[in-house]
Amino acid sequence: RWRDPKRGIVSPSEFVSLAEETGLIIPIGDWVLRTACSQTRQWQDEGFKDLKIAVNISPQQIQTETLRDSIVSTLWTTGLPASSLELEITESGLMHNESVAVSVLSEIKQIGVGVSLDDFGTGYSSLSYLKRFPVDTVKIDRSFVTDMVFDRDDAAIVSAILSIAKKLDLQVVAEGVETVHQRDLLTAGGCDQLQGYYFSVPLPAEE
């Protein structure tokens, strides 16, 4: 969240698309990566040894030749272990140049950094992406989680994603968990991790 002194809290849905249009997403992405890794290392030093951080990566960052070097430099500077970092990329972000994306993600995996496929099920050729791209985790989009308690179709889609992921030895994270009923259904279905307002709204680091 961007806390602007005049506008208040500005949602990423408002400023990220503009940053991508102007090319500012590259320096912003580098800043986010450094800040997230630095903060995570600080929390690890304070006793949360097993804490990992997931950082969203823009499709434009994936297409640059400097992403791997930027990650290596950031991990070296902050002292964060590579195994404590996971990069999140959307399905649509993989469509721009698949061959480049496969190459870049493979290099990132060789460093020891995890790769997560965000908003899974909302893009194109989802199942083929699981086969072609070197991902460790799939994230079930909140659009399926929101109504899964009441909508049989959404519940079936979530169940299918969980089943496919388990067969492929992938971790699964459910986004947008806001109620105890969603939590219980996902837990019973074998979902590995949950995130959403049920646990906490987005907060500044000090909170």
Short mmCIF file of N, CA and C in Angstrom, two decimals, residues 25-183:
data_model
loop_
_atom_site.label_atom_id
_atom_site.label_comp_id
_atom_site.label_asym_id
_atom_site.label_seq_id
_atom_site.Cartn_x
_atom_site.Cartn_y
_atom_site.Cartn_z
N ILE A 25 8.03 0.87 -13.10
CA ILE A 25 7.89 -0.38 -12.34
C ILE A 25 9.24 -1.06 -12.11
N ILE A 26 10.22 -0.79 -12.97
CA ILE A 26 11.54 -1.42 -12.80
C ILE A 26 12.23 -0.89 -11.54
N PRO A 27 12.43 0.43 -11.39
CA PRO A 27 13.05 0.91 -10.14
C PRO A 27 12.17 0.67 -8.91
N ILE A 28 10.85 0.77 -9.08
CA ILE A 28 9.95 0.48 -7.95
C ILE A 28 10.11 -0.98 -7.53
N GLY A 29 10.15 -1.88 -8.53
CA GLY A 29 10.32 -3.30 -8.23
C GLY A 29 11.62 -3.59 -7.51
N ASP A 30 12.69 -2.93 -7.92
CA ASP A 30 13.99 -3.10 -7.24
C ASP A 30 13.91 -2.62 -5.80
N TRP A 31 13.24 -1.48 -5.59
CA TRP A 31 13.09 -0.94 -4.23
C TRP A 31 12.28 -1.88 -3.35
N VAL A 32 11.18 -2.40 -3.91
CA VAL A 32 10.33 -3.33 -3.15
C VAL A 32 11.12 -4.57 -2.75
N LEU A 33 11.90 -5.11 -3.69
CA LEU A 33 12.69 -6.30 -3.41
C LEU A 33 13.69 -6.04 -2.29
N ARG A 34 14.43 -4.93 -2.39
CA ARG A 34 15.41 -4.60 -1.35
C ARG A 34 14.74 -4.40 0.00
N THR A 35 13.65 -3.65 0.01
CA THR A 35 12.97 -3.33 1.26
C THR A 35 12.40 -4.59 1.92
N ALA A 36 11.78 -5.45 1.12
CA ALA A 36 11.18 -6.67 1.65
C ALA A 36 12.25 -7.61 2.22
N CYS A 37 13.36 -7.75 1.49
CA CYS A 37 14.42 -8.65 1.94
C CYS A 37 15.09 -8.10 3.20
N SER A 38 15.31 -6.80 3.24
CA SER A 38 15.93 -6.18 4.41
C SER A 38 15.05 -6.35 5.64
N GLN A 39 13.74 -6.12 5.48
CA GLN A 39 12.82 -6.24 6.61
C GLN A 39 12.72 -7.69 7.09
N THR A 40 12.71 -8.62 6.14
CA THR A 40 12.62 -10.03 6.52
C THR A 40 13.86 -10.47 7.28
N ARG A 41 15.03 -10.01 6.83
CA ARG A 41 16.26 -10.36 7.53
C ARG A 41 16.25 -9.78 8.95
N GLN A 42 15.70 -8.57 9.09
CA GLN A 42 15.61 -7.95 10.41
C GLN A 42 14.73 -8.81 11.33
N TRP A 43 13.58 -9.26 10.82
CA TRP A 43 12.70 -10.10 11.63
C TRP A 43 13.36 -11.44 11.97
N GLN A 44 14.13 -11.99 11.03
CA GLN A 44 14.84 -13.24 11.32
C GLN A 44 15.85 -13.03 12.44
N ASP A 45 16.55 -11.90 12.40
CA ASP A 45 17.54 -11.60 13.44
C ASP A 45 16.88 -11.38 14.79
N GLU A 46 15.59 -11.01 14.77
CA GLU A 46 14.85 -10.80 16.01
C GLU A 46 14.25 -12.09 16.56
N GLY A 47 14.49 -13.21 15.85
CA GLY A 47 14.06 -14.50 16.38
C GLY A 47 13.13 -15.31 15.51
N PHE A 48 12.62 -14.72 14.42
CA PHE A 48 11.71 -15.45 13.53
C PHE A 48 12.52 -16.13 12.43
N LYS A 49 13.26 -17.15 12.82
CA LYS A 49 14.28 -17.75 11.95
C LYS A 49 13.71 -18.34 10.66
N ASP A 50 12.52 -18.91 10.73
CA ASP A 50 11.96 -19.62 9.58
C ASP A 50 11.10 -18.74 8.68
N LEU A 51 11.06 -17.45 8.95
CA LEU A 51 10.19 -16.55 8.19
C LEU A 51 10.65 -16.42 6.74
N LYS A 52 9.68 -16.53 5.81
CA LYS A 52 9.95 -16.33 4.39
C LYS A 52 9.13 -15.15 3.90
N ILE A 53 9.58 -14.56 2.80
CA ILE A 53 8.85 -13.42 2.22
C ILE A 53 8.58 -13.70 0.74
N ALA A 54 7.38 -13.35 0.30
CA ALA A 54 7.02 -13.48 -1.11
C ALA A 54 6.89 -12.08 -1.71
N VAL A 55 7.54 -11.86 -2.83
CA VAL A 55 7.57 -10.54 -3.47
C VAL A 55 7.00 -10.64 -4.88
N ASN A 56 6.03 -9.80 -5.19
CA ASN A 56 5.46 -9.77 -6.54
C ASN A 56 6.45 -9.20 -7.54
N ILE A 57 6.58 -9.85 -8.68
CA ILE A 57 7.47 -9.41 -9.74
C ILE A 57 6.63 -9.03 -10.96
N SER A 58 6.90 -7.86 -11.50
CA SER A 58 6.18 -7.39 -12.68
C SER A 58 6.63 -8.17 -13.92
N PRO A 59 5.71 -8.34 -14.89
CA PRO A 59 6.11 -8.96 -16.16
C PRO A 59 7.29 -8.25 -16.81
N GLN A 60 7.36 -6.92 -16.66
CA GLN A 60 8.48 -6.17 -17.23
C GLN A 60 9.81 -6.56 -16.59
N GLN A 61 9.78 -6.84 -15.29
CA GLN A 61 11.01 -7.25 -14.61
C GLN A 61 11.49 -8.61 -15.11
N ILE A 62 10.53 -9.50 -15.38
CA ILE A 62 10.87 -10.83 -15.88
C ILE A 62 11.59 -10.73 -17.23
N GLN A 63 11.24 -9.73 -18.02
CA GLN A 63 11.79 -9.59 -19.37
C GLN A 63 13.15 -8.91 -19.39
N THR A 64 13.61 -8.39 -18.27
CA THR A 64 14.92 -7.74 -18.24
C THR A 64 16.03 -8.76 -18.04
N GLU A 65 17.21 -8.42 -18.48
CA GLU A 65 18.36 -9.32 -18.33
C GLU A 65 19.05 -9.13 -16.98
N THR A 66 18.57 -8.17 -16.20
CA THR A 66 19.26 -7.83 -14.95
C THR A 66 18.56 -8.37 -13.70
N LEU A 67 17.41 -9.06 -13.86
CA LEU A 67 16.65 -9.50 -12.69
C LEU A 67 17.46 -10.45 -11.81
N ARG A 68 18.12 -11.43 -12.43
CA ARG A 68 18.90 -12.37 -11.63
C ARG A 68 19.99 -11.65 -10.85
N ASP A 69 20.72 -10.76 -11.52
CA ASP A 69 21.81 -10.03 -10.86
C ASP A 69 21.26 -9.15 -9.74
N SER A 70 20.09 -8.56 -9.97
CA SER A 70 19.48 -7.72 -8.96
C SER A 70 19.12 -8.54 -7.72
N ILE A 71 18.61 -9.74 -7.93
CA ILE A 71 18.25 -10.61 -6.81
C ILE A 71 19.50 -11.04 -6.05
N VAL A 72 20.53 -11.46 -6.77
CA VAL A 72 21.78 -11.89 -6.13
C VAL A 72 22.37 -10.75 -5.31
N SER A 73 22.40 -9.55 -5.90
CA SER A 73 22.95 -8.38 -5.20
C SER A 73 22.14 -8.06 -3.95
N THR A 74 20.81 -8.14 -4.06
CA THR A 74 19.95 -7.83 -2.92
C THR A 74 20.14 -8.84 -1.79
N LEU A 75 20.21 -10.11 -2.12
CA LEU A 75 20.41 -11.14 -1.10
C LEU A 75 21.78 -10.96 -0.42
N TRP A 76 22.79 -10.62 -1.21
CA TRP A 76 24.12 -10.42 -0.65
C TRP A 76 24.14 -9.19 0.28
N THR A 77 23.52 -8.11 -0.16
CA THR A 77 23.53 -6.87 0.61
C THR A 77 22.74 -7.00 1.91
N THR A 78 21.59 -7.66 1.85
CA THR A 78 20.72 -7.75 3.02
C THR A 78 21.06 -8.93 3.92
N GLY A 79 21.79 -9.91 3.39
CA GLY A 79 22.13 -11.09 4.18
C GLY A 79 21.00 -12.09 4.28
N LEU A 80 19.96 -11.92 3.46
CA LEU A 80 18.83 -12.86 3.50
C LEU A 80 19.18 -14.13 2.74
N PRO A 81 18.95 -15.31 3.33
CA PRO A 81 19.19 -16.56 2.58
C PRO A 81 18.26 -16.66 1.38
N ALA A 82 18.76 -17.22 0.30
CA ALA A 82 17.94 -17.35 -0.91
C ALA A 82 16.68 -18.17 -0.63
N SER A 83 16.79 -19.15 0.25
CA SER A 83 15.65 -20.01 0.56
C SER A 83 14.54 -19.27 1.29
N SER A 84 14.83 -18.06 1.77
CA SER A 84 13.82 -17.27 2.48
C SER A 84 13.05 -16.34 1.55
N LEU A 85 13.36 -16.38 0.26
CA LEU A 85 12.71 -15.49 -0.71
C LEU A 85 11.93 -16.29 -1.74
N GLU A 86 10.73 -15.82 -2.04
CA GLU A 86 9.92 -16.40 -3.12
C GLU A 86 9.42 -15.27 -3.99
N LEU A 87 9.49 -15.46 -5.29
CA LEU A 87 9.01 -14.46 -6.24
C LEU A 87 7.66 -14.90 -6.80
N GLU A 88 6.72 -13.97 -6.85
CA GLU A 88 5.39 -14.25 -7.38
C GLU A 88 5.22 -13.61 -8.75
N ILE A 89 4.79 -14.43 -9.71
CA ILE A 89 4.55 -13.94 -11.06
C ILE A 89 3.17 -14.43 -11.49
N THR A 90 2.40 -13.58 -12.14
CA THR A 90 1.07 -13.96 -12.60
C THR A 90 1.14 -14.75 -13.90
N GLU A 91 0.07 -15.50 -14.18
CA GLU A 91 0.01 -16.24 -15.44
C GLU A 91 0.14 -15.30 -16.64
N SER A 92 -0.55 -14.17 -16.57
CA SER A 92 -0.49 -13.22 -17.68
C SER A 92 0.92 -12.68 -17.87
N GLY A 93 1.66 -12.60 -16.76
CA GLY A 93 3.03 -12.13 -16.84
C GLY A 93 3.96 -13.07 -17.57
N LEU A 94 3.55 -14.34 -17.68
CA LEU A 94 4.38 -15.32 -18.37
C LEU A 94 4.12 -15.35 -19.86
N MET A 95 3.05 -14.68 -20.29
CA MET A 95 2.63 -14.78 -21.69
C MET A 95 3.40 -13.86 -22.62
N HIS A 96 4.05 -12.83 -22.09
CA HIS A 96 4.69 -11.83 -22.94
C HIS A 96 5.80 -12.44 -23.81
N ASN A 97 6.66 -13.21 -23.18
CA ASN A 97 7.74 -13.88 -23.90
C ASN A 97 8.09 -15.13 -23.10
N GLU A 98 7.45 -16.23 -23.45
CA GLU A 98 7.55 -17.45 -22.65
C GLU A 98 8.97 -17.99 -22.57
N SER A 99 9.71 -17.94 -23.68
CA SER A 99 11.06 -18.50 -23.68
C SER A 99 11.97 -17.73 -22.73
N VAL A 100 11.85 -16.40 -22.73
CA VAL A 100 12.63 -15.57 -21.81
C VAL A 100 12.22 -15.85 -20.38
N ALA A 101 10.91 -15.96 -20.14
CA ALA A 101 10.42 -16.20 -18.79
C ALA A 101 10.94 -17.53 -18.24
N VAL A 102 10.92 -18.57 -19.05
CA VAL A 102 11.42 -19.88 -18.63
C VAL A 102 12.90 -19.78 -18.27
N SER A 103 13.67 -19.09 -19.10
CA SER A 103 15.11 -18.95 -18.87
C SER A 103 15.40 -18.19 -17.57
N VAL A 104 14.70 -17.05 -17.40
CA VAL A 104 14.93 -16.21 -16.21
C VAL A 104 14.52 -16.94 -14.94
N LEU A 105 13.36 -17.57 -14.97
CA LEU A 105 12.88 -18.28 -13.78
C LEU A 105 13.78 -19.47 -13.44
N SER A 106 14.31 -20.13 -14.46
CA SER A 106 15.23 -21.24 -14.21
C SER A 106 16.50 -20.76 -13.53
N GLU A 107 17.01 -19.61 -13.97
CA GLU A 107 18.20 -19.03 -13.34
C GLU A 107 17.91 -18.67 -11.87
N ILE A 108 16.73 -18.13 -11.64
CA ILE A 108 16.34 -17.75 -10.27
C ILE A 108 16.25 -18.98 -9.38
N LYS A 109 15.69 -20.06 -9.93
CA LYS A 109 15.58 -21.30 -9.16
C LYS A 109 16.95 -21.86 -8.81
N GLN A 110 17.92 -21.70 -9.72
CA GLN A 110 19.27 -22.21 -9.48
C GLN A 110 19.93 -21.50 -8.30
N ILE A 111 19.54 -20.25 -8.08
CA ILE A 111 20.07 -19.50 -6.94
C ILE A 111 19.55 -20.07 -5.63
N GLY A 112 18.36 -20.69 -5.68
CA GLY A 112 17.72 -21.21 -4.48
C GLY A 112 16.48 -20.44 -4.08
N VAL A 113 16.09 -19.48 -4.93
CA VAL A 113 14.89 -18.68 -4.68
C VAL A 113 13.67 -19.42 -5.21
N GLY A 114 12.56 -19.38 -4.47
CA GLY A 114 11.34 -20.05 -4.89
C GLY A 114 10.58 -19.23 -5.91
N VAL A 115 9.71 -19.89 -6.66
CA VAL A 115 8.87 -19.22 -7.66
C VAL A 115 7.42 -19.64 -7.45
N SER A 116 6.55 -18.64 -7.38
CA SER A 116 5.13 -18.87 -7.13
C SER A 116 4.31 -18.35 -8.30
N LEU A 117 3.29 -19.11 -8.70
CA LEU A 117 2.39 -18.70 -9.78
C LEU A 117 1.15 -18.08 -9.15
N ASP A 118 1.03 -16.76 -9.29
CA ASP A 118 -0.03 -16.01 -8.61
C ASP A 118 -1.31 -16.00 -9.44
N ASP A 119 -2.45 -15.78 -8.76
CA ASP A 119 -3.76 -15.68 -9.43
C ASP A 119 -4.05 -16.90 -10.28
N PHE A 120 -3.68 -18.08 -9.79
CA PHE A 120 -3.81 -19.28 -10.60
C PHE A 120 -5.27 -19.56 -10.95
N GLY A 121 -5.49 -19.94 -12.22
CA GLY A 121 -6.82 -20.29 -12.69
C GLY A 121 -7.54 -19.17 -13.38
N THR A 122 -6.96 -17.96 -13.37
CA THR A 122 -7.65 -16.80 -13.96
C THR A 122 -7.09 -16.44 -15.33
N GLY A 123 -5.96 -17.03 -15.71
CA GLY A 123 -5.33 -16.69 -16.98
C GLY A 123 -5.59 -17.75 -18.03
N TYR A 124 -4.65 -17.90 -18.96
CA TYR A 124 -4.80 -18.85 -20.06
C TYR A 124 -3.79 -19.98 -19.92
N SER A 125 -4.19 -21.16 -20.38
CA SER A 125 -3.29 -22.33 -20.43
C SER A 125 -2.68 -22.62 -19.06
N SER A 126 -3.49 -22.52 -18.02
CA SER A 126 -2.98 -22.69 -16.66
C SER A 126 -2.26 -24.01 -16.46
N LEU A 127 -2.87 -25.11 -16.93
CA LEU A 127 -2.30 -26.42 -16.68
C LEU A 127 -0.99 -26.60 -17.43
N SER A 128 -0.90 -26.08 -18.64
CA SER A 128 0.35 -26.20 -19.39
C SER A 128 1.46 -25.39 -18.74
N TYR A 129 1.09 -24.28 -18.08
CA TYR A 129 2.10 -23.49 -17.38
C TYR A 129 2.72 -24.30 -16.24
N LEU A 130 1.92 -25.09 -15.56
CA LEU A 130 2.44 -25.91 -14.47
C LEU A 130 3.47 -26.90 -14.99
N LYS A 131 3.31 -27.31 -16.23
CA LYS A 131 4.25 -28.27 -16.81
C LYS A 131 5.50 -27.59 -17.34
N ARG A 132 5.34 -26.40 -17.95
CA ARG A 132 6.46 -25.76 -18.65
C ARG A 132 7.32 -24.87 -17.77
N PHE A 133 6.71 -24.24 -16.79
CA PHE A 133 7.46 -23.26 -16.01
C PHE A 133 7.93 -23.84 -14.68
N PRO A 134 9.14 -23.47 -14.25
CA PRO A 134 9.72 -24.03 -13.01
C PRO A 134 9.16 -23.37 -11.76
N VAL A 135 7.93 -23.73 -11.38
CA VAL A 135 7.29 -23.13 -10.21
C VAL A 135 7.28 -24.11 -9.05
N ASP A 136 7.26 -23.55 -7.84
CA ASP A 136 7.21 -24.36 -6.62
C ASP A 136 5.82 -24.30 -5.98
N THR A 137 5.11 -23.19 -6.23
CA THR A 137 3.86 -22.92 -5.51
C THR A 137 2.82 -22.35 -6.46
N VAL A 138 1.57 -22.72 -6.26
CA VAL A 138 0.46 -22.07 -6.97
C VAL A 138 -0.41 -21.38 -5.93
N LYS A 139 -0.91 -20.21 -6.31
CA LYS A 139 -1.77 -19.45 -5.41
C LYS A 139 -3.19 -19.42 -5.99
N ILE A 140 -4.14 -19.96 -5.24
CA ILE A 140 -5.53 -19.96 -5.69
C ILE A 140 -6.08 -18.55 -5.59
N ASP A 141 -6.58 -18.04 -6.69
CA ASP A 141 -7.07 -16.66 -6.73
C ASP A 141 -8.25 -16.46 -5.80
N ARG A 142 -8.32 -15.27 -5.22
CA ARG A 142 -9.38 -14.95 -4.26
C ARG A 142 -10.77 -15.03 -4.88
N SER A 143 -10.88 -14.89 -6.20
CA SER A 143 -12.19 -14.94 -6.85
C SER A 143 -12.84 -16.32 -6.67
N PHE A 144 -12.05 -17.37 -6.51
CA PHE A 144 -12.59 -18.70 -6.25
C PHE A 144 -12.84 -18.93 -4.77
N VAL A 145 -12.00 -18.33 -3.93
CA VAL A 145 -12.10 -18.54 -2.49
C VAL A 145 -13.30 -17.80 -1.89
N THR A 146 -13.60 -16.62 -2.43
CA THR A 146 -14.63 -15.75 -1.84
C THR A 146 -15.96 -16.46 -1.67
N ASP A 147 -16.42 -17.18 -2.69
CA ASP A 147 -17.76 -17.79 -2.65
C ASP A 147 -17.74 -19.31 -2.55
N MET A 148 -16.57 -19.88 -2.24
CA MET A 148 -16.48 -21.34 -2.27
C MET A 148 -17.38 -22.01 -1.24
N VAL A 149 -17.73 -21.30 -0.16
CA VAL A 149 -18.59 -21.89 0.87
C VAL A 149 -20.01 -22.07 0.35
N PHE A 150 -20.44 -21.17 -0.55
CA PHE A 150 -21.82 -21.18 -1.03
C PHE A 150 -21.96 -21.61 -2.49
N ASP A 151 -20.90 -21.56 -3.25
CA ASP A 151 -20.96 -21.84 -4.68
C ASP A 151 -20.27 -23.17 -4.97
N ARG A 152 -21.04 -24.14 -5.45
CA ARG A 152 -20.49 -25.48 -5.69
C ARG A 152 -19.43 -25.46 -6.78
N ASP A 153 -19.61 -24.59 -7.78
CA ASP A 153 -18.63 -24.52 -8.87
C ASP A 153 -17.28 -24.02 -8.36
N ASP A 154 -17.31 -22.95 -7.56
CA ASP A 154 -16.05 -22.43 -7.00
C ASP A 154 -15.41 -23.47 -6.09
N ALA A 155 -16.22 -24.15 -5.29
CA ALA A 155 -15.69 -25.18 -4.40
C ALA A 155 -15.04 -26.31 -5.20
N ALA A 156 -15.66 -26.66 -6.32
CA ALA A 156 -15.12 -27.73 -7.16
C ALA A 156 -13.80 -27.31 -7.80
N ILE A 157 -13.71 -26.04 -8.23
CA ILE A 157 -12.47 -25.53 -8.84
C ILE A 157 -11.34 -25.53 -7.82
N VAL A 158 -11.63 -25.06 -6.61
CA VAL A 158 -10.61 -25.06 -5.56
C VAL A 158 -10.14 -26.47 -5.26
N SER A 159 -11.08 -27.40 -5.17
CA SER A 159 -10.74 -28.80 -4.90
C SER A 159 -9.87 -29.37 -6.02
N ALA A 160 -10.21 -29.04 -7.27
CA ALA A 160 -9.43 -29.55 -8.41
C ALA A 160 -8.01 -29.00 -8.41
N ILE A 161 -7.87 -27.71 -8.11
CA ILE A 161 -6.54 -27.10 -8.06
C ILE A 161 -5.69 -27.77 -6.98
N LEU A 162 -6.29 -27.99 -5.81
CA LEU A 162 -5.58 -28.64 -4.72
C LEU A 162 -5.12 -30.04 -5.13
N SER A 163 -5.99 -30.77 -5.80
CA SER A 163 -5.67 -32.14 -6.21
C SER A 163 -4.55 -32.17 -7.24
N ILE A 164 -4.65 -31.31 -8.25
CA ILE A 164 -3.63 -31.27 -9.30
C ILE A 164 -2.27 -30.87 -8.72
N ALA A 165 -2.28 -29.85 -7.88
CA ALA A 165 -1.03 -29.37 -7.28
C ALA A 165 -0.36 -30.46 -6.46
N LYS A 166 -1.14 -31.19 -5.70
CA LYS A 166 -0.57 -32.25 -4.86
C LYS A 166 0.05 -33.34 -5.73
N LYS A 167 -0.61 -33.66 -6.85
CA LYS A 167 -0.07 -34.67 -7.76
C LYS A 167 1.27 -34.24 -8.35
N LEU A 168 1.43 -32.92 -8.51
CA LEU A 168 2.66 -32.37 -9.10
C LEU A 168 3.68 -31.95 -8.03
N ASP A 169 3.38 -32.27 -6.77
CA ASP A 169 4.28 -31.93 -5.65
C ASP A 169 4.50 -30.42 -5.52
N LEU A 170 3.44 -29.66 -5.74
CA LEU A 170 3.51 -28.21 -5.60
C LEU A 170 2.82 -27.78 -4.32
N GLN A 171 3.34 -26.73 -3.72
CA GLN A 171 2.68 -26.12 -2.57
C GLN A 171 1.49 -25.29 -3.05
N VAL A 172 0.48 -25.14 -2.19
CA VAL A 172 -0.70 -24.35 -2.56
C VAL A 172 -0.97 -23.31 -1.48
N VAL A 173 -1.18 -22.06 -1.95
CA VAL A 173 -1.57 -20.97 -1.07
C VAL A 173 -2.93 -20.45 -1.53
N ALA A 174 -3.86 -20.29 -0.62
CA ALA A 174 -5.17 -19.73 -0.95
C ALA A 174 -5.19 -18.25 -0.57
N GLU A 175 -5.58 -17.41 -1.52
CA GLU A 175 -5.66 -15.97 -1.28
C GLU A 175 -7.08 -15.56 -0.89
N GLY A 176 -7.18 -14.46 -0.18
CA GLY A 176 -8.49 -13.87 0.09
C GLY A 176 -9.31 -14.60 1.14
N VAL A 177 -8.66 -15.27 2.08
CA VAL A 177 -9.39 -15.97 3.14
C VAL A 177 -9.88 -14.94 4.16
N GLU A 178 -11.19 -14.87 4.33
CA GLU A 178 -11.76 -13.84 5.20
C GLU A 178 -12.67 -14.40 6.30
N THR A 179 -13.05 -15.68 6.21
CA THR A 179 -13.98 -16.24 7.20
C THR A 179 -13.46 -17.56 7.74
N VAL A 180 -13.98 -17.95 8.89
CA VAL A 180 -13.59 -19.22 9.50
C VAL A 180 -14.06 -20.39 8.65
N HIS A 181 -15.18 -20.24 7.94
CA HIS A 181 -15.69 -21.32 7.11
C HIS A 181 -14.76 -21.58 5.92
N GLN A 182 -14.26 -20.50 5.32
CA GLN A 182 -13.29 -20.66 4.24
C GLN A 182 -12.03 -21.34 4.76
N ARG A 183 -11.58 -20.88 5.91
CA ARG A 183 -10.37 -21.46 6.52
C ARG A 183 -10.54 -22.96 6.73
#
